[in-house]
Amino acid sequence: MVAKTSRSGCMDDLSIALPIFEGAEEQDVVGPYEMFFWMSLFEALPPDRRPIGETDFAVDFIRESEFADYFYPKVAPKAKVFTVAPTINTYVMSSGMQWTPDFSYDNAPAANMIVAPGGRGAHDIPARHKDGTIDYIKRVANAPGSKYVMSVCTGAFLLGAAGLLDGRHCQVSSHNYDRFEREVPKAKLVKDPSLSFVQEGNLFTSNGPCSGHATALRLVEVHCGTGYKNNLRELIEYIVPPVKGALVENGKVTTIVV
């Protein structure tokens, strides 16, 4: 399920909503946000910009002047990603940062992709029902034209509460396996802490907070093509060993890397 060819302007058909709420984990939001925003900024850069055989993360991957043309435009490009919350208020996040969303659930633009974060607040399912977060996630995920559903860390609990994981293979923070199996018994949890993410069809679920980076990178590969995924790794200097994930097709789980 990877784009057969790298597609220029690939982010133009995505509108990505990242819900925030009291106690949402900062890293779960900002990690994917940055990945998708940078891909939007540089989507016109030719794919696989690094010449074949050249060392990864070479200094001449992109000229400084060219980087500046993309990164410092006089008019900022329209972002394909936004934050959304119950209301336009300031929320205290899981690690204490205070954030104000771009939109409320009632006035947000149409989205065709949802990224559910974890954090302390994701454990309080009754509160997330009460503030409309789970209904919003369900609405975006089930809307006609919905393309992808993603969670980071314990954001999988929110997807589970929305009924989006029934019969689906998924991942969650490995520190929460037992609780997840109790609270989301209809999901098919892949209990392997070495996996940063599990992908089944259009569903992407991840391990702990920093696993959201690899999960977002995999989604870029699926939607835009491997060439653009390679560009994004270089642009944000994602200098880490290959990260393992799992691809589920027809019930078979295969290990992949990004």
Short mmCIF file of C-alpha atoms in Angstrom, two decimals, residues 16-113:
data_model
loop_
_atom_site.label_atom_id
_atom_site.label_comp_id
_atom_site.label_asym_id
_atom_site.label_seq_id
_atom_site.Cartn_x
_atom_site.Cartn_y
_atom_site.Cartn_z
CA ILE A 16 -5.26 16.62 8.66
CA ALA A 17 -6.92 17.27 12.02
CA LEU A 18 -4.99 16.83 15.28
CA PRO A 19 -7.32 17.03 18.29
CA ILE A 20 -6.00 18.48 21.53
CA PHE A 21 -7.70 18.43 24.90
CA GLU A 22 -6.87 18.80 28.56
CA GLY A 23 -3.99 16.39 29.24
CA ALA A 24 -3.13 15.54 25.62
CA GLU A 25 0.54 14.60 25.13
CA GLU A 26 2.57 17.37 23.48
CA GLN A 27 4.91 15.07 21.55
CA ASP A 28 1.99 13.09 20.12
CA VAL A 29 0.67 16.26 18.53
CA VAL A 30 3.77 18.20 17.52
CA GLY A 31 5.69 15.20 16.11
CA PRO A 32 3.17 14.31 13.38
CA TYR A 33 2.27 17.98 12.92
CA GLU A 34 5.87 18.85 12.04
CA MET A 35 6.25 15.84 9.75
CA PHE A 36 3.15 16.67 7.74
CA PHE A 37 3.78 20.42 7.75
CA TRP A 38 7.34 20.01 6.44
CA MET A 39 6.10 17.63 3.76
CA SER A 40 3.60 20.32 2.73
CA LEU A 41 6.34 22.95 2.58
CA PHE A 42 8.65 20.87 0.40
CA GLU A 43 6.16 18.84 -1.66
CA ALA A 44 7.36 20.52 -4.89
CA LEU A 45 10.95 19.35 -4.33
CA PRO A 46 11.73 16.52 -6.79
CA PRO A 47 11.53 13.11 -5.07
CA ASP A 48 14.66 11.18 -4.14
CA ARG A 49 16.66 14.37 -4.37
CA ARG A 50 19.78 12.68 -2.98
CA PRO A 51 21.69 11.06 -5.88
CA ILE A 52 21.86 7.27 -5.82
CA GLY A 53 24.98 6.13 -4.02
CA GLU A 54 25.52 9.39 -2.17
CA THR A 55 25.79 9.16 1.60
CA ASP A 56 22.62 9.80 3.60
CA PHE A 57 22.29 13.29 5.06
CA ALA A 58 24.93 14.78 2.76
CA VAL A 59 25.41 18.51 3.21
CA ASP A 60 24.67 19.16 -0.47
CA PHE A 61 21.24 17.48 -0.40
CA ILE A 62 19.70 20.92 -0.89
CA ARG A 63 21.36 24.29 -1.45
CA GLU A 64 20.88 26.86 1.30
CA SER A 65 19.31 29.30 -1.12
CA GLU A 66 16.90 26.64 -2.35
CA PHE A 67 16.01 25.64 1.21
CA ALA A 68 15.30 29.29 2.00
CA ASP A 69 13.00 29.58 -1.02
CA TYR A 70 10.83 26.78 0.35
CA PHE A 71 11.14 27.48 4.06
CA TYR A 72 11.00 31.29 4.19
CA PRO A 73 8.42 32.30 1.58
CA LYS A 74 7.03 35.83 1.62
CA VAL A 75 3.56 34.31 1.81
CA ALA A 76 3.38 31.17 3.92
CA PRO A 77 1.81 28.20 2.11
CA LYS A 78 -1.57 26.97 3.28
CA ALA A 79 -0.95 24.30 5.88
CA LYS A 80 -2.54 20.93 5.27
CA VAL A 81 -2.63 20.23 9.01
CA PHE A 82 -4.37 21.94 11.92
CA THR A 83 -5.13 21.53 15.62
CA VAL A 84 -8.69 21.33 16.87
CA ALA A 85 -10.25 21.12 20.34
CA PRO A 86 -13.59 21.25 22.14
CA THR A 87 -13.42 25.06 22.29
CA ILE A 88 -10.99 27.85 21.42
CA ASN A 89 -9.50 27.93 24.89
CA THR A 90 -6.01 27.31 26.22
CA TYR A 91 -5.43 23.70 27.28
CA VAL A 92 -2.87 22.40 29.76
CA MET A 93 -1.20 19.48 28.03
CA SER A 94 0.07 16.25 29.59
CA SER A 95 3.56 17.60 30.35
CA GLY A 96 2.41 21.07 31.36
CA MET A 97 2.66 23.11 28.15
CA GLN A 98 -0.29 25.39 27.41
CA TRP A 99 -1.71 25.30 23.89
CA THR A 100 -4.51 27.05 22.05
CA PRO A 101 -6.03 25.20 19.07
CA ASP A 102 -6.56 26.56 15.57
CA PHE A 103 -10.24 25.60 15.57
CA SER A 104 -12.98 24.17 17.74
CA TYR A 105 -14.79 20.96 16.85
CA ASP A 106 -17.79 23.05 15.77
CA ASN A 107 -15.99 25.41 13.37
CA ALA A 108 -13.13 23.28 12.04
CA PRO A 109 -12.73 22.88 8.27
CA ALA A 110 -13.54 19.51 6.78
CA ALA A 111 -10.81 16.95 7.45
CA ASN A 112 -10.12 13.64 5.74
CA MET A 113 -7.50 12.43 8.20
#
